[in-house]
Short mmCIF file of C-alpha atoms in Angstrom, two decimals:
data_model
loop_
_atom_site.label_atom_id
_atom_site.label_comp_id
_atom_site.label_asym_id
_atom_site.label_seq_id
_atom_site.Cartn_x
_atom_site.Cartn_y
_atom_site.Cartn_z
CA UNK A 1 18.82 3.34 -6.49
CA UNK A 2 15.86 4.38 -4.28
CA UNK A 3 14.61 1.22 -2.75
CA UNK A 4 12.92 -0.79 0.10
CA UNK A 5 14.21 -4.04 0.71
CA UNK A 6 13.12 -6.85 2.30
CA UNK A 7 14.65 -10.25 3.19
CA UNK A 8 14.05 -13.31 2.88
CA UNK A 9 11.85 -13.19 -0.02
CA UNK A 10 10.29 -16.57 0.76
CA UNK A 11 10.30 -18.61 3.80
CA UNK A 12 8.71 -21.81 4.91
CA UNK A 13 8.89 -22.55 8.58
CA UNK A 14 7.44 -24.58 11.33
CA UNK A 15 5.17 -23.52 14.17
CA UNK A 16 6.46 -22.23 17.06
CA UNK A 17 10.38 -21.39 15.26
CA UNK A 18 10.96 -17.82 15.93
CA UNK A 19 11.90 -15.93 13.00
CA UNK A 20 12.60 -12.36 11.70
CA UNK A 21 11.93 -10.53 8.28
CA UNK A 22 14.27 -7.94 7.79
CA UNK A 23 13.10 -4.17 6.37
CA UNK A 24 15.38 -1.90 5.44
CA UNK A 25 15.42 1.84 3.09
CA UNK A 26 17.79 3.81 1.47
CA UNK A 27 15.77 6.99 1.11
CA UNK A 28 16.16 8.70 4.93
CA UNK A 29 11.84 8.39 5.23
CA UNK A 30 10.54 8.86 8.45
CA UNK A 31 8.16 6.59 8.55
CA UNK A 32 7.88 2.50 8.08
CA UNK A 33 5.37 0.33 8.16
CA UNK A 34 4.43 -3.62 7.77
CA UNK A 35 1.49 -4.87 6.12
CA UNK A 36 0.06 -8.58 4.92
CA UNK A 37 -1.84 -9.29 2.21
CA UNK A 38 -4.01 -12.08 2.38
CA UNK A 39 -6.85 -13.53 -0.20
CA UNK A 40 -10.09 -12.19 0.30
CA UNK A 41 -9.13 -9.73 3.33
CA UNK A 42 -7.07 -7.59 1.20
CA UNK A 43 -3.81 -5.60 2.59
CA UNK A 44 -4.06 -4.83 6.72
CA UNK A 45 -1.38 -2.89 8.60
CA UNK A 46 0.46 -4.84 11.58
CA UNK A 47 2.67 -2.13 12.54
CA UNK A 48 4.44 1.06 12.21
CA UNK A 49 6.95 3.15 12.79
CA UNK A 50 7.10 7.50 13.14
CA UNK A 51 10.44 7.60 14.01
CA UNK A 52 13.54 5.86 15.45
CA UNK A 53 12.48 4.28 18.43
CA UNK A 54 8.54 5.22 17.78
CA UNK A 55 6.48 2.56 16.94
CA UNK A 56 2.49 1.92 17.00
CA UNK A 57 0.20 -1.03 16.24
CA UNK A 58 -1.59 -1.13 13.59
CA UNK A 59 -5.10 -3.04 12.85
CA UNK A 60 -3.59 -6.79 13.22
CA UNK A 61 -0.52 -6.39 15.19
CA UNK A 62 -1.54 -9.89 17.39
CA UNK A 63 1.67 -12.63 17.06
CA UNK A 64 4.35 -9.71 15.80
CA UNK A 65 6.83 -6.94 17.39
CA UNK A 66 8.74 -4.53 15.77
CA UNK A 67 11.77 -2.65 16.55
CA UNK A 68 13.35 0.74 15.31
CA UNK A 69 17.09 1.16 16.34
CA UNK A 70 18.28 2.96 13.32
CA UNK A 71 16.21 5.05 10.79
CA UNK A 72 16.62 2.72 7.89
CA UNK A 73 15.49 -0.87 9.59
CA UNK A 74 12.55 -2.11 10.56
CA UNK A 75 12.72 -5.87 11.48
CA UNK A 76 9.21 -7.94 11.78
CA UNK A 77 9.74 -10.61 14.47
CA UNK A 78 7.64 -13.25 14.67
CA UNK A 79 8.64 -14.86 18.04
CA UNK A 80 6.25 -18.76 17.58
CA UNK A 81 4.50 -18.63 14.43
CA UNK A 82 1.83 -20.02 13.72
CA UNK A 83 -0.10 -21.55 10.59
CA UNK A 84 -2.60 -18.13 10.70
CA UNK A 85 0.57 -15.89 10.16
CA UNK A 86 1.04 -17.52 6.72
CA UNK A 87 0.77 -14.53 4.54
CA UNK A 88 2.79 -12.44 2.35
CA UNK A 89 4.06 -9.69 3.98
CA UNK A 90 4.85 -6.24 2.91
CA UNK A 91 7.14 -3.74 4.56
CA UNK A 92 6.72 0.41 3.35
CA UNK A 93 8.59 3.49 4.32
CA UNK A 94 7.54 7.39 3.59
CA UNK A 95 9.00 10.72 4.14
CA UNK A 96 6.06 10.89 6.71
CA UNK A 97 3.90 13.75 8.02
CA UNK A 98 4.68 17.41 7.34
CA UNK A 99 2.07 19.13 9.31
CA UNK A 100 1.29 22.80 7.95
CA UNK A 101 2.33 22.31 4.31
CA UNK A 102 -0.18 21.42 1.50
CA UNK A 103 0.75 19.87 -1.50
CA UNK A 104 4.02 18.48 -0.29
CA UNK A 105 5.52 14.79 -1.41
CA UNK A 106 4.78 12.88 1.98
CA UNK A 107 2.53 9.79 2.69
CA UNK A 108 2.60 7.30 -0.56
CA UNK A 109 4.74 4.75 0.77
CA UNK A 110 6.57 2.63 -1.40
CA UNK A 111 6.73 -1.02 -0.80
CA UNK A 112 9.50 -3.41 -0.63
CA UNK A 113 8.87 -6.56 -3.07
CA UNK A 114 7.36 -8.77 -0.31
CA UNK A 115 8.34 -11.91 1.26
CA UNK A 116 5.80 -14.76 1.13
CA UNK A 117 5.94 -16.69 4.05
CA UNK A 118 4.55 -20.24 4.77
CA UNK A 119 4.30 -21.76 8.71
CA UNK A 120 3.29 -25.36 8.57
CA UNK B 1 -15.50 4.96 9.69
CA UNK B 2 -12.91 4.92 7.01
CA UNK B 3 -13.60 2.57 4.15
CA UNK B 4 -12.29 2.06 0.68
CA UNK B 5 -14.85 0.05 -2.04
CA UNK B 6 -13.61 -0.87 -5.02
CA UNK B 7 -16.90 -2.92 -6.27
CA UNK B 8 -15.59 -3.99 -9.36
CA UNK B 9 -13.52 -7.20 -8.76
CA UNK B 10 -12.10 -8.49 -12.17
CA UNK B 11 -12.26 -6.96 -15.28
CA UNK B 12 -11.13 -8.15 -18.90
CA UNK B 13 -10.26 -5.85 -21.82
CA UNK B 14 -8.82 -6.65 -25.32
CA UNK B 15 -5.89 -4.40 -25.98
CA UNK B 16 -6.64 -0.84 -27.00
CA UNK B 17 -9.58 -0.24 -25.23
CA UNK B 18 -10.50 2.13 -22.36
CA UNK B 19 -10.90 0.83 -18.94
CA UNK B 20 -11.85 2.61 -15.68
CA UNK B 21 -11.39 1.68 -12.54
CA UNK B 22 -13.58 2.67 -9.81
CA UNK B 23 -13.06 3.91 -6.42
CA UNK B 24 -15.16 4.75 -3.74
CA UNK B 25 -14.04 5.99 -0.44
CA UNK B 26 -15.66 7.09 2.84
CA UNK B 27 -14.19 9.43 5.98
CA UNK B 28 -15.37 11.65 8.22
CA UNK B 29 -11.73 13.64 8.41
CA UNK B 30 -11.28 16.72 6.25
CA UNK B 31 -8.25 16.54 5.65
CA UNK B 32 -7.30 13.12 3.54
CA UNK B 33 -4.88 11.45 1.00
CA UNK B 34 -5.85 9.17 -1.81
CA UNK B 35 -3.66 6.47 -3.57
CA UNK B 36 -3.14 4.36 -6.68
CA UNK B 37 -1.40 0.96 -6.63
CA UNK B 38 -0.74 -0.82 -8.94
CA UNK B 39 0.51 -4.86 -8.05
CA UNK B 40 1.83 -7.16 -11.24
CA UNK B 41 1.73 -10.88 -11.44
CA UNK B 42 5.31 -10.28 -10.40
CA UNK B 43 3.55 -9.04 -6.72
CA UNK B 44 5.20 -6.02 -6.19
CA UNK B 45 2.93 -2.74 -5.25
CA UNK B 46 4.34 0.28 -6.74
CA UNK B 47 2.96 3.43 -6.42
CA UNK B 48 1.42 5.43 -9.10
CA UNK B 49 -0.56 8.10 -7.91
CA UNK B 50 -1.44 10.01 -4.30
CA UNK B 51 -3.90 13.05 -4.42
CA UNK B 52 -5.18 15.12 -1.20
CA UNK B 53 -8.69 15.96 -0.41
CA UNK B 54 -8.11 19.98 -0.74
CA UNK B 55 -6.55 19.38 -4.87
CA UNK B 56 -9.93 17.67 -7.03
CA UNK B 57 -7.41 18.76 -9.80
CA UNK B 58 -7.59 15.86 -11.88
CA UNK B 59 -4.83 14.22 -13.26
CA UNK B 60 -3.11 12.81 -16.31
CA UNK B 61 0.17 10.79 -17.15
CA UNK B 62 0.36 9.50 -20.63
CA UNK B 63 -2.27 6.64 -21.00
CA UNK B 64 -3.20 6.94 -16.75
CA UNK B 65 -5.83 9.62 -15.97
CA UNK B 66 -7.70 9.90 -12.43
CA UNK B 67 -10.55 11.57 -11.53
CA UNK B 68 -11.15 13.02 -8.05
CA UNK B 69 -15.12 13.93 -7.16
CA UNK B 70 -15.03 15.09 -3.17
CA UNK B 71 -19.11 15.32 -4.55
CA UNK B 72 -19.36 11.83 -4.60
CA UNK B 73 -16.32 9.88 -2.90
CA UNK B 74 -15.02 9.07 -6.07
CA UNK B 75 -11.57 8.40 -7.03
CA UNK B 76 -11.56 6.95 -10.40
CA UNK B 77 -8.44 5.78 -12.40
CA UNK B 78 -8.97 5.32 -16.52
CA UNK B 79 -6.37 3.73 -18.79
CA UNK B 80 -6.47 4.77 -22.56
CA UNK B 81 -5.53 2.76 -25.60
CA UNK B 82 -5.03 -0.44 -22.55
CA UNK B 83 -2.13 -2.83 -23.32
CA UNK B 84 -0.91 -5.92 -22.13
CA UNK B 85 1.44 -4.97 -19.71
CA UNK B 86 -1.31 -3.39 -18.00
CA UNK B 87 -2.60 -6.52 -16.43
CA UNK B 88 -2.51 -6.09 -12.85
CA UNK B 89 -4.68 -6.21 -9.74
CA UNK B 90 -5.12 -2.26 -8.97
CA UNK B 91 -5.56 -0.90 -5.65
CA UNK B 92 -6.85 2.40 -4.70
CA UNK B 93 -6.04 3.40 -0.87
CA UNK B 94 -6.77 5.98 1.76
CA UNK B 95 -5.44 8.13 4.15
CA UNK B 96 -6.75 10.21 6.89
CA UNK B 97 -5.08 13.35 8.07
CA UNK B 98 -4.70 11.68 11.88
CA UNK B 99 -4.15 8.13 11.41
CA UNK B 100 -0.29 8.24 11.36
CA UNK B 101 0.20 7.58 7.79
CA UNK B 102 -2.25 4.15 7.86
CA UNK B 103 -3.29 2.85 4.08
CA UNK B 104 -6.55 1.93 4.00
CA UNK B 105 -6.70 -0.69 0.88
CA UNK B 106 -9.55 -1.02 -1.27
CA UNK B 107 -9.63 -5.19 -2.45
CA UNK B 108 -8.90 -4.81 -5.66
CA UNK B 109 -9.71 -5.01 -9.18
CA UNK B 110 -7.92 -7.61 -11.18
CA UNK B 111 -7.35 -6.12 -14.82
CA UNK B 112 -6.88 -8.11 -17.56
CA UNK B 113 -5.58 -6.96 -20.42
CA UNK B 114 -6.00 -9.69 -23.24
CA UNK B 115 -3.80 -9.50 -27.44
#
């Protein structure tokens, strides 16, 4: 089955205790990406991903790295949380950009199911 | 700048009727990709729709419909004959031709769909 997957699902933590979610697709896509939703400011991109060993900020990338070794991971590290970073956090992946053709099935990324994550 | 309004925050229905969401975007690129979330109480976001700015061809799949209006920004999702299963906070997203493949989310409209 086609999936993104994400682990753990839900974590509670303490300030400062560095901690990773893990990303990871079965569908070859080019492109990954982490978002986090949060109430009343919606879904915001922290990073992403083009390619193995390619990765960009995104628009609230402050507190998180990223790393792309292999094609189908895409670990969020949070290296001291904090209470701010409490959040539930989304990671996507896409075929990504084919330049030149119209019409063709790139872009909509498809979300793993989330992990909420709480930093007291 | 690139923005994504979706004005209507919550909206109730009683099973069986219409409901359309709205969706209204702004950019300055020409060339630009529009999405359709949809996020259950469960809180997973799965995709139902992506339409680019060159195909206004609207769209229809079973009870979902979208309308796309480059005349007025509009991105518009309607579902027919609405049923419970249908409550869900919607999102409608954008993306530009050179931001790397960056959703821009709309907040949201919370559906409910009520027996």
């Amino acid at each position: 089955e086609a999936q993104v997957t994400q682990n753990p699902r839900y974590l509670i933590t303490v300030t400062g205790k560095k901690l990773t979610v893990t990303c990871s697709q079965n569908m070859n896509h080019e492109y990954m990406s982490w978002y986090r939703q949060d109430p009343g400011l919606g879904l915001r991109q922290i990073y992403y991903s083009m390619n193995v060993e390619v990765t960009d900020k995104g628009d609230v990338p402050e507190g998180y790295k990223v790393s792309r070794k292999e094609k189908r991971n895409f670990p969020l590290i949070l290296e001291s949380p904090s209470p701010n970073q409490t959040s539930l956090y989304f990671c996507a992946s896409s075929l990504g950009e084919s330049p030149g053709k119209t019409g063709s099935r790139t872009r909509e990324q498809y979300f793993g199911p989330g992990t909420r994550l709480t930093v007291t | 700048a690139q923005k994504v309004t979706q004005a209507q925050t919550e909206i109730s229905v009683v099973e069986k009727e219409d409901v359309t969401l709205d969706c209204v975007y702004e950019t300055r690129d020409t060339t630009y990709y529009l999405f359709w979330y949809k996020q259950p109480p469960s809180g997973e976001l799965v995709f139902l729709i992506r339409r680019n700015s060159f195909d206004e061809q609207n769209e229809i799949s079973g009870r979902y419909s979208w309308n796309f209006q480059k005349s007025t920004s509009s991105f518009n999702f309607t579902i027919t004959a609405s049923q419970v299963v249908d409550s869900a906070v919607y999102f409608c997203a954008l993306s530009e031709g050179n931001q790397g493949g960056k959703l821009i989310f709309g907040q949201g409209t919370e559906l409910s769909v009520k027996p």
